[in-house]
Short mmCIF file of C-alpha atoms and ligand atoms in Angstrom, two decimals:
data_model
loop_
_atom_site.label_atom_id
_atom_site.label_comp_id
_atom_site.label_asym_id
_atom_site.label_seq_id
_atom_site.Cartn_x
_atom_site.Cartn_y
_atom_site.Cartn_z
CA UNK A 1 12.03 -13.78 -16.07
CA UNK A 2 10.99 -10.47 -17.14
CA UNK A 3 12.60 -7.48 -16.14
CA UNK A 4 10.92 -5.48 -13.08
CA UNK A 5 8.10 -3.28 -14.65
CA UNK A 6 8.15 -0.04 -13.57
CA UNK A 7 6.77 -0.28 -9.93
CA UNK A 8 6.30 2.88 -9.85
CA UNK A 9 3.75 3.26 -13.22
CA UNK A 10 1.50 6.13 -13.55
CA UNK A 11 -2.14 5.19 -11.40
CA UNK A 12 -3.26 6.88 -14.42
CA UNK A 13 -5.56 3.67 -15.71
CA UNK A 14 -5.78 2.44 -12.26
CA UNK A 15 -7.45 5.71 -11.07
CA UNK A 16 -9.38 5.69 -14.42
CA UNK A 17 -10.42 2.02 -13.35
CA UNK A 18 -11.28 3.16 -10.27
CA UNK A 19 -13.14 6.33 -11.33
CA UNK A 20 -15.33 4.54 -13.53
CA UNK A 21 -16.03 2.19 -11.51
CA UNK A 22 -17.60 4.51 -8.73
CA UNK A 23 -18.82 6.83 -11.34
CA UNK A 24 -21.09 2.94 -12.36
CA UNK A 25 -22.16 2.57 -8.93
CA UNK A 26 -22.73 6.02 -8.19
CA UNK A 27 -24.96 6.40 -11.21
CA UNK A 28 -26.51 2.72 -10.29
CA UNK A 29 -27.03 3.76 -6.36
CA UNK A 30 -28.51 7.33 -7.79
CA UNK A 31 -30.74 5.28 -10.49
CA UNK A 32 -31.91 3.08 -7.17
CA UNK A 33 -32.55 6.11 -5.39
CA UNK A 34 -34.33 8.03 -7.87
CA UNK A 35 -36.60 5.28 -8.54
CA UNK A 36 -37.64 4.46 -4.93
CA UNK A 37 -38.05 8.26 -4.76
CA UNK A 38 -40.33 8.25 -7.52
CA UNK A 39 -42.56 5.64 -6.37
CA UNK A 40 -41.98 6.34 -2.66
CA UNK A 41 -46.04 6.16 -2.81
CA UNK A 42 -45.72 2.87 -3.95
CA UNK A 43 -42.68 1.08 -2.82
CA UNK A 44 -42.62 -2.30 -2.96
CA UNK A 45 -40.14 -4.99 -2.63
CA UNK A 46 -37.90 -5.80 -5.26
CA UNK A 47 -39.46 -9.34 -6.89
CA UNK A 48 -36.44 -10.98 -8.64
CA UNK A 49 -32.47 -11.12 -6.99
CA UNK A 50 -30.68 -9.02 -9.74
CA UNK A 51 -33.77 -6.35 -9.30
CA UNK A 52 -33.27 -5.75 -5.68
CA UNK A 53 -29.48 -6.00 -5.64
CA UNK A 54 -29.21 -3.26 -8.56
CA UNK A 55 -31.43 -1.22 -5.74
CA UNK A 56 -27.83 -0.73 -3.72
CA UNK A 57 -26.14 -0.29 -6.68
CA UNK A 58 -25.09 -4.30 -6.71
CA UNK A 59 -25.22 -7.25 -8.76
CA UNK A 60 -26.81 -10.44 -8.52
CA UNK A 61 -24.85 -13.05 -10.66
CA UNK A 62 -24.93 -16.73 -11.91
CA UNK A 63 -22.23 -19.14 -12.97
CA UNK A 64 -23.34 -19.89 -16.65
CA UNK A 65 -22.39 -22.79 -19.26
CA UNK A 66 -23.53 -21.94 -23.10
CA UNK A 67 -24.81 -25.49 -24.00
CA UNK A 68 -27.76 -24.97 -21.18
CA UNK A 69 -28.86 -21.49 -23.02
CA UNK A 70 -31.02 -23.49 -25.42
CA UNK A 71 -33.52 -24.88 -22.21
CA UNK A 72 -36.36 -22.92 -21.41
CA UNK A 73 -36.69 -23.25 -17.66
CA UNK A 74 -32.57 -22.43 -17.83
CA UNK A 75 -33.14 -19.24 -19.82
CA UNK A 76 -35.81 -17.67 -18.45
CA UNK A 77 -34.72 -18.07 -15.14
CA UNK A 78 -31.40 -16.30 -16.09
CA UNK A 79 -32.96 -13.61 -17.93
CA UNK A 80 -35.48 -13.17 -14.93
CA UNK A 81 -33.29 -13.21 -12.05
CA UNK A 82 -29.77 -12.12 -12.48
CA UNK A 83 -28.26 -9.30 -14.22
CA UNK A 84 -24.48 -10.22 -14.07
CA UNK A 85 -22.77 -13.75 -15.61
CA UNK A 86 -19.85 -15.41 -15.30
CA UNK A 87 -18.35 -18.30 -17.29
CA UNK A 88 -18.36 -21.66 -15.34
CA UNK A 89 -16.11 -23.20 -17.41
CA UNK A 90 -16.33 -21.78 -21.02
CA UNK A 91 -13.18 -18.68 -20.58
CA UNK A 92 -10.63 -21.15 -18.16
CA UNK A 93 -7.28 -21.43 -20.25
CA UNK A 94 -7.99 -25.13 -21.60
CA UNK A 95 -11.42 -23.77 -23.07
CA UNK A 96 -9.65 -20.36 -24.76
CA UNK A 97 -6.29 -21.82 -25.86
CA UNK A 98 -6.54 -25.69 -26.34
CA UNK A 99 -3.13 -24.79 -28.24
CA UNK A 100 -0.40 -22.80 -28.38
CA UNK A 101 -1.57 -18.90 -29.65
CA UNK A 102 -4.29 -20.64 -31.32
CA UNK A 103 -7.16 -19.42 -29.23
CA UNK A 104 -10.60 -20.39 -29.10
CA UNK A 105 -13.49 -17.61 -27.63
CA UNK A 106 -16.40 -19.76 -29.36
CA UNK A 107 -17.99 -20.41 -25.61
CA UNK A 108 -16.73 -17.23 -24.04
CA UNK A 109 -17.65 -15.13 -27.00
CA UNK A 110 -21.49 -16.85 -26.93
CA UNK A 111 -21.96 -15.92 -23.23
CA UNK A 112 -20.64 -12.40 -23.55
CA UNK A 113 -23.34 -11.32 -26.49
CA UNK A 114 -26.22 -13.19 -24.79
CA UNK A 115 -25.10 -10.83 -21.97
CA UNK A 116 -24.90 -7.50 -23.91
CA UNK A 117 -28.11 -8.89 -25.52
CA UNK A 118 -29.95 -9.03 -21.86
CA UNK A 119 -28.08 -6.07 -20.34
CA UNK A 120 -26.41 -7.94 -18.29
CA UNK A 121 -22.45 -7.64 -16.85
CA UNK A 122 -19.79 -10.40 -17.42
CA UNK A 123 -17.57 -11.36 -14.73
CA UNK A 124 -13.84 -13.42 -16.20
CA UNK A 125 -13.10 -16.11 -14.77
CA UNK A 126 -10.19 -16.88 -14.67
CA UNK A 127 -7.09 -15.92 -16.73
CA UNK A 128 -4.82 -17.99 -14.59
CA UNK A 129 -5.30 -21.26 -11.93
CA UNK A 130 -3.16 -24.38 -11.37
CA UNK A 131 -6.72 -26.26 -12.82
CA UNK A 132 -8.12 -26.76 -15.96
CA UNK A 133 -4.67 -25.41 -17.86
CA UNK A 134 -4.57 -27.20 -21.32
CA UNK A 135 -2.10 -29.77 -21.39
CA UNK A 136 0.65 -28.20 -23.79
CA UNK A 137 0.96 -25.71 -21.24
CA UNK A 138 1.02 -27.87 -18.02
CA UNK A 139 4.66 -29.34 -19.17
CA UNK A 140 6.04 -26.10 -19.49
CA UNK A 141 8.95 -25.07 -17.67
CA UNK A 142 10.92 -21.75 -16.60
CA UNK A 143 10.63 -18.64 -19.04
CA UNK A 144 8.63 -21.17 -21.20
CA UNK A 145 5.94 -20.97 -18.89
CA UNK A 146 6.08 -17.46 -18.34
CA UNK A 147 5.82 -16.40 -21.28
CA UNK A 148 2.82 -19.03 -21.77
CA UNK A 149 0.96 -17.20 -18.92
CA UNK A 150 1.82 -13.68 -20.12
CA UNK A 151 0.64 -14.65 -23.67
CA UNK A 152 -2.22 -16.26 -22.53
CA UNK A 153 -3.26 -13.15 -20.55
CA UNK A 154 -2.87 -10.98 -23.14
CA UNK A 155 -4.84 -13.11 -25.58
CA UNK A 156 -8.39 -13.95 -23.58
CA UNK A 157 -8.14 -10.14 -21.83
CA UNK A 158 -7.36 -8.35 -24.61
CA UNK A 159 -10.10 -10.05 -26.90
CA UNK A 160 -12.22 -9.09 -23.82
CA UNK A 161 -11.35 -5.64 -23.72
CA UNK A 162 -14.17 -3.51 -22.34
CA UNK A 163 -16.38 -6.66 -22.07
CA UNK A 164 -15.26 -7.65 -18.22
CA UNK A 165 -16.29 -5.93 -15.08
CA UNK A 166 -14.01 -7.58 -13.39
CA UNK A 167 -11.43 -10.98 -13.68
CA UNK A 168 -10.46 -13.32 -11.30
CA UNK A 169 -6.69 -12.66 -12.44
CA UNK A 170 -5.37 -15.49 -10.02
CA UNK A 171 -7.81 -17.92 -8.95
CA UNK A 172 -6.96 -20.44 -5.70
CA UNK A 173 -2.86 -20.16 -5.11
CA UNK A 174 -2.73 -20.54 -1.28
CA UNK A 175 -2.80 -23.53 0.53
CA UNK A 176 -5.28 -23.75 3.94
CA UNK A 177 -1.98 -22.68 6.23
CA UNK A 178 -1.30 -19.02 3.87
CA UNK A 179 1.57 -20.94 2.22
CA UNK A 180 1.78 -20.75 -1.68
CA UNK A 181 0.39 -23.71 -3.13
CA UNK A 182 2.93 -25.30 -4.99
CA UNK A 183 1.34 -25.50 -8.72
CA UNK A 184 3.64 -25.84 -11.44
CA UNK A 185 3.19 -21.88 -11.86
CA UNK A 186 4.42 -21.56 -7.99
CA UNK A 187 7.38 -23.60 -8.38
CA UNK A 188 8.53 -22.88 -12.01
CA UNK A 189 8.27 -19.33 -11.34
CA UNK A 190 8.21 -18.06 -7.78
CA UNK A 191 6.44 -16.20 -5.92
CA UNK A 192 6.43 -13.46 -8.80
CA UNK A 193 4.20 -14.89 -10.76
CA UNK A 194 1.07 -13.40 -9.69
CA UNK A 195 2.11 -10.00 -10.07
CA UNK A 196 3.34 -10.77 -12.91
CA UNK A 197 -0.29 -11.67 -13.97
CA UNK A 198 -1.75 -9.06 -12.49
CA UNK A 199 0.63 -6.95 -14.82
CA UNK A 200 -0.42 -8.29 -17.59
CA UNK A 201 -3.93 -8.45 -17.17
CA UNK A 202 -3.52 -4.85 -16.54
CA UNK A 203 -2.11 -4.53 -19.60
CA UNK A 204 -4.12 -6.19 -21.69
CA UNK A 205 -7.35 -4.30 -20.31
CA UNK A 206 -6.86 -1.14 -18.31
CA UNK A 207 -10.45 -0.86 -17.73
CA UNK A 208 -10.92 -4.87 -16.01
CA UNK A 209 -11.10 -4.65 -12.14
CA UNK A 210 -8.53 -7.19 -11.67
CA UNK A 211 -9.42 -9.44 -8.61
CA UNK A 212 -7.44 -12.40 -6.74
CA UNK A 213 -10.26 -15.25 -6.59
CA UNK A 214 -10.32 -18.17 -3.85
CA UNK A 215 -12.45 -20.11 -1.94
CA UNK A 216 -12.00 -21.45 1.86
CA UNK A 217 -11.89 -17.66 2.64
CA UNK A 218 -15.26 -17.41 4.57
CA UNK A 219 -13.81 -15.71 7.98
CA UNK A 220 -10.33 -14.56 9.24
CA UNK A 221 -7.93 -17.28 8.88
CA UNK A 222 -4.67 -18.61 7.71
CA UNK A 223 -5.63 -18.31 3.94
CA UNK A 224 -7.08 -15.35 4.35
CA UNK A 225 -4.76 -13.47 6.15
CA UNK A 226 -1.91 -14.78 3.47
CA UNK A 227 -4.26 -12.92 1.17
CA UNK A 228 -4.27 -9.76 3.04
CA UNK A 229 -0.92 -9.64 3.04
CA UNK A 230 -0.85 -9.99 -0.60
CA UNK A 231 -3.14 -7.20 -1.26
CA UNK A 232 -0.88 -4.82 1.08
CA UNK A 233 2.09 -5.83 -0.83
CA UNK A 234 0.82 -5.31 -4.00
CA UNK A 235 -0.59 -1.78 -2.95
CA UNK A 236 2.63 -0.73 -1.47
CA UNK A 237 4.55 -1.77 -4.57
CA UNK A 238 1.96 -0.79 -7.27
CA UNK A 239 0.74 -4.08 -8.46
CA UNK A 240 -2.90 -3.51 -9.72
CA UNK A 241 -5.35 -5.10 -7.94
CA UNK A 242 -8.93 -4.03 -7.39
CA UNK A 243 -11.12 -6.96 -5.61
CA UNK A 244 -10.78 -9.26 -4.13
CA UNK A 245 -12.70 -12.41 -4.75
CA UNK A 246 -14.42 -14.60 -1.66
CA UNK A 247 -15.52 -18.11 -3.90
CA UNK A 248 -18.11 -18.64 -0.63
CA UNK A 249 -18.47 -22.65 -1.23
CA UNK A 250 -20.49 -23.67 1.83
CA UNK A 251 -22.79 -26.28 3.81
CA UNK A 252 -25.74 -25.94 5.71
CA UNK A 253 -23.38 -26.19 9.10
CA UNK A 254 -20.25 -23.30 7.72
CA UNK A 255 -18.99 -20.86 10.58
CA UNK A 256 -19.89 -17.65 9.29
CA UNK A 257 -19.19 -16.17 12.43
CA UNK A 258 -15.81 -13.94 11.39
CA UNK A 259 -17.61 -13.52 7.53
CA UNK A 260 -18.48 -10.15 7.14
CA UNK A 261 -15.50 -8.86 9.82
CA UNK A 262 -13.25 -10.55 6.89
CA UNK A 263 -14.95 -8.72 4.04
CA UNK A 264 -14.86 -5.21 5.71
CA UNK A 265 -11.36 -5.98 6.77
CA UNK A 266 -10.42 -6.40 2.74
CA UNK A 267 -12.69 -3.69 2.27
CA UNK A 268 -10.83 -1.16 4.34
CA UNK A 269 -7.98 -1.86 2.58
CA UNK A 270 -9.63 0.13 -0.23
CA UNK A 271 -10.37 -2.82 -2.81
CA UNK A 272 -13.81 -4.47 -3.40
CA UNK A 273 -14.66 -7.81 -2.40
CA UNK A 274 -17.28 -9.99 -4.26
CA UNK A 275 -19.36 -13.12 -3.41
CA UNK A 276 -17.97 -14.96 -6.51
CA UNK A 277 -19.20 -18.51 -6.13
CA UNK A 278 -21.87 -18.96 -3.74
CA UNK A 279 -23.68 -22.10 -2.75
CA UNK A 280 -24.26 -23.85 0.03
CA UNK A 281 -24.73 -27.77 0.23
CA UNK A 282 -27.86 -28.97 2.22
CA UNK A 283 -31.94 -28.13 2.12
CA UNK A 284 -34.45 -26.38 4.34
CA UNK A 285 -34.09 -23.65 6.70
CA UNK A 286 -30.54 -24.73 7.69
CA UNK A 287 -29.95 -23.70 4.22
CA UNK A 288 -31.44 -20.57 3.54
CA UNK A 289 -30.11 -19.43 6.56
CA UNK A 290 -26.42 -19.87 5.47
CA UNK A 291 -27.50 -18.01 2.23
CA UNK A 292 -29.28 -14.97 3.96
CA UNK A 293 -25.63 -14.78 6.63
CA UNK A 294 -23.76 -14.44 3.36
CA UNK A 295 -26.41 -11.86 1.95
CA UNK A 296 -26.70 -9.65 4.79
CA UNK A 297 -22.95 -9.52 5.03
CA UNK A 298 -22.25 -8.45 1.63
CA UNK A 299 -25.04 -5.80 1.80
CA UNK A 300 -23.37 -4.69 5.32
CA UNK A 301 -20.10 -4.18 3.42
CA UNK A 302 -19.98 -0.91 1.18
CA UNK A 303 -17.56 -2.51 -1.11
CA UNK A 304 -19.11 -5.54 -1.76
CA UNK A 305 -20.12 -5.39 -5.15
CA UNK A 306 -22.42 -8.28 -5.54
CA UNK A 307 -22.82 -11.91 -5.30
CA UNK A 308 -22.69 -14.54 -7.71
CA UNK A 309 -24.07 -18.14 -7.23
CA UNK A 310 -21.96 -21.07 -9.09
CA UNK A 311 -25.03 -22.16 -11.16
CA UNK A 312 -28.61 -21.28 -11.71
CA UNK A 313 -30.37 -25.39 -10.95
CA UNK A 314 -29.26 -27.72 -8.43
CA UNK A 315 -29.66 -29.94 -11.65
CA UNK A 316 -26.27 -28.91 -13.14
CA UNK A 317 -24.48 -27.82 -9.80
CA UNK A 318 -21.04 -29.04 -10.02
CA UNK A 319 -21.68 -30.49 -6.22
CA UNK A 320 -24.13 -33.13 -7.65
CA UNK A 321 -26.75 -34.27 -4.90
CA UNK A 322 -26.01 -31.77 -2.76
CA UNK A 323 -28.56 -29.33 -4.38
CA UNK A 324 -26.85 -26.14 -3.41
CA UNK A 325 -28.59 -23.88 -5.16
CA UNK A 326 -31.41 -21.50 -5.02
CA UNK A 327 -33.75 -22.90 -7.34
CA UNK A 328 -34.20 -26.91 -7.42
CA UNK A 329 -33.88 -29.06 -10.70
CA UNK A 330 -37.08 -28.35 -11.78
CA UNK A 331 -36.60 -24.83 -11.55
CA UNK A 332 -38.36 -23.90 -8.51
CA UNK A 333 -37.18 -21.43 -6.00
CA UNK A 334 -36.46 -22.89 -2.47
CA UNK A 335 -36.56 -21.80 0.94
CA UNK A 336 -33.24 -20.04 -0.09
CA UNK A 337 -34.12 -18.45 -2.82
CA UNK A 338 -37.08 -16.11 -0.88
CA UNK A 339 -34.15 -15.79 2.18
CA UNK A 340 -32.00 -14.10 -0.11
CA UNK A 341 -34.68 -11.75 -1.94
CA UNK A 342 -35.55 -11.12 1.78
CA UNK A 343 -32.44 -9.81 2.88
CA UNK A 344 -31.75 -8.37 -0.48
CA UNK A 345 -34.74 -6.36 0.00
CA UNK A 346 -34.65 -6.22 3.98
CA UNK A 347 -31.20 -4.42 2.77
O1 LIG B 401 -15.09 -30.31 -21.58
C1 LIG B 401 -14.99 -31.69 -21.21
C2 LIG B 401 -15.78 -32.55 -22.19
O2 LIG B 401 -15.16 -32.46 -23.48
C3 LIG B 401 -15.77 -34.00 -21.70
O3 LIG B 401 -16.56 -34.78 -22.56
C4 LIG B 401 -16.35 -34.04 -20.28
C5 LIG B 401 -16.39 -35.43 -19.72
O4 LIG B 401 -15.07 -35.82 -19.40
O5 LIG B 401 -15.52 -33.23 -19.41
C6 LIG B 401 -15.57 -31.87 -19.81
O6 LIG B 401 -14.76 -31.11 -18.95
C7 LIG B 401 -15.35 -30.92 -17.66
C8 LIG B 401 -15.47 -29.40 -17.42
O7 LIG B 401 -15.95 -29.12 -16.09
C9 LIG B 401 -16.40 -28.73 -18.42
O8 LIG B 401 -17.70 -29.25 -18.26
C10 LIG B 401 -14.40 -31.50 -16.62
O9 LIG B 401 -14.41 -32.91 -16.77
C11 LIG B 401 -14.89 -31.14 -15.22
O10 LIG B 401 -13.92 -31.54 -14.26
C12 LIG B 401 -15.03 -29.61 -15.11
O11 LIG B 401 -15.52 -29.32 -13.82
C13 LIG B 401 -15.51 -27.91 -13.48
C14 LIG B 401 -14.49 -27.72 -12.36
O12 LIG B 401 -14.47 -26.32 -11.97
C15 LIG B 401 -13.10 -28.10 -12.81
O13 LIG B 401 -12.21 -27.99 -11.70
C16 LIG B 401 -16.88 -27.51 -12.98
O14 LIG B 401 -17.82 -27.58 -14.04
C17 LIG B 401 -16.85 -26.08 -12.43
O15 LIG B 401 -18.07 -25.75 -11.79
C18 LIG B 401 -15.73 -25.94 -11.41
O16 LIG B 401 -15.66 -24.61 -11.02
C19 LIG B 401 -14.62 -24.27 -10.08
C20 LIG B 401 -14.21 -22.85 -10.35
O17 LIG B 401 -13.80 -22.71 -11.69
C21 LIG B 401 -13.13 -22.41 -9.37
N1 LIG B 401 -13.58 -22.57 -7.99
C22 LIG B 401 -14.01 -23.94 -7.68
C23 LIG B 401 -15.13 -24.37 -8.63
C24 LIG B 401 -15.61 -25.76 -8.29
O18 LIG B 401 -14.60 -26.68 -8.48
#
């Protein structure tokens, strides 16, 4: 194992981070406001998601794959609606470093300048998860491993530098009860090895909000409240950490009812918390009604930096027939899609 960093580092880049950061969403929020004071006379409601999210200084985000930027109806629906991406698939460890240092940013790298292109941000997702690790690395054992992760880190974030508003560091390492989940990263390395992540991403790009990603987090619970106490750790020992992300994969029939009291909970912890993966399984009213909970509750919350939804067209949604999207395969918005402009707007 490596030795103990320096617990007690400079905040120097962390306060940079952190200044920058509200320096963005000052100057967004102060954009917002100068523009609805401008055309007080003729305010009108926002007409696309990423529009009236940007109007509290937010994002509105979609879960993108390069091989669907070539469709019409895919593109233009991006370019109209959302003005943050994340990769689905295309920056996960097997996709970036299919072997050993050789690395390959091919998808990543496509995404990223069709986003500077349409001046939009780029979420990472995700440097490190117990999924979709290239095999080489899954045998790994001991400081073999370690150093796989830290290398690994240092490679995707560091070719990223200055490209990422934020990372999902970590992405799903609790189990439903708060206990670890016991990947091969869990029990080769310890608890450790998450800070040790969060280290290196750190490292790698000082500028990155660095966020811990997972899903089954939609109220107060076991696996939340395991993350909590993560977060207070890491602050009282120095670990960076900066958000905290809330996956939000749902059904028409979710308890929301301890949703937002979870975010602002996070929140007042002094990180932000963002909708990373939203979308919620069903149709109708039942629905858009799950969508517009999550919304509101994010637009409640001061440090909720946006929302993202895991795809643009129930066509590609990796929940198949579920169609939990807000537009449907044909590239129509649903009943969800005007619930969340509502409450973006409403907001
Ligand atoms: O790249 C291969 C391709 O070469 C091969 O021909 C094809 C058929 O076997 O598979 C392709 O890999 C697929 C990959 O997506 C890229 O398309 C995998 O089989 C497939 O399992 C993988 O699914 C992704 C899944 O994560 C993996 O766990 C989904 O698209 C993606 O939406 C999903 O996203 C995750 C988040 O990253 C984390 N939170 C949960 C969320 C849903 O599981």
């Amino acid at each position: 194992m490596e030795k103990d960093e320096d617990m007690h580092q400079t905040p120097t880049r962390r306060l940079r981070r952190r200044i920058t950061a509200a320096v963005a969403a000052t100057a967004a929020a102060g954009l917002a406001a100068a523009g609805a004071m401008l055309f007080a006379g003729n305010a009108s409601a926002a007409e696309t998601l990423g529009a009236s999210a940007a109007e509290s200084g937010r994002y509105f985000g979609a879960a993108i794959a390069p091989n669907f930027l070539g469709e019409e109806g895919y593109a233009n629906t991006l370019n109209a609606e959302f003005n943050s991406i994340v990769a689905e698939n295309a920056m996960k460890w097997d996709a970036t470093e299919p072997s050993p240092g050789q690395f390959n940013f091919t998808g990543g790298d496509q995404l990223v300048a069709y986003a500077e292109d349409h001046g939009m941000a780029v979420r990472g997702h995700t440097l490190v998860w117990h999924a979709q690790q290239p095999t080489w690395a899954q045998g790994l054992q001991g400081q073999a491993l370690h150093d796989a992760m830290t290398t690994h880190i240092a490679g995707v974030a560091g070719h990223y530098q200055g490209k990422i508003s934020s990372w999902d560091v970590v992405n799903e390492a609790f189990e439903w009860d708060g206990s670890r989940r016991q990947s091969n990263l869990q029990i080769q390395l310890g608890d450790k090895w998450i800070e040790d992540a969060f280290r290196a991403a750190d490292a790698a790009d000082p500028d990155a909000r660095l966020c811990y990603n997972d899903y089954g987090t939609d109220g107060v619970n076991a696996k939340s409240d395991a993350i909590y106490d993560m977060v207070v750790d890491f602050q009282a020992r120095g670990v960076p950490i900066d958000c905290v992300g809330f996956q939000t994969h749902l059904g028409s029939d979710s308890d929301l009812g301890s949703y937002q009291q979870n975010l602002q909970r996070f929140a007042d912890l002094g990180v932000d918390v963002e909708i990373t993966e939203l979308d919620v399984g069903g149709s109708g009213s039942a629905q858009a009604n799950v969508f517009r909970t999550v919304t509101e509750a994010c637009l409640a919350v001061d440090r909720c930096t946006g929302i993202t939804v895991w795809g643009i067209t129930d066509k590609y949604s990796w929940r198949g027939e579920e169609t939990p999207l807000l537009f449907d395969a044909n590239y129509q918005k649903k009943e969800a899609y005007e619930a969340v402009l509502d409450a973006l707007n409403a907001g």
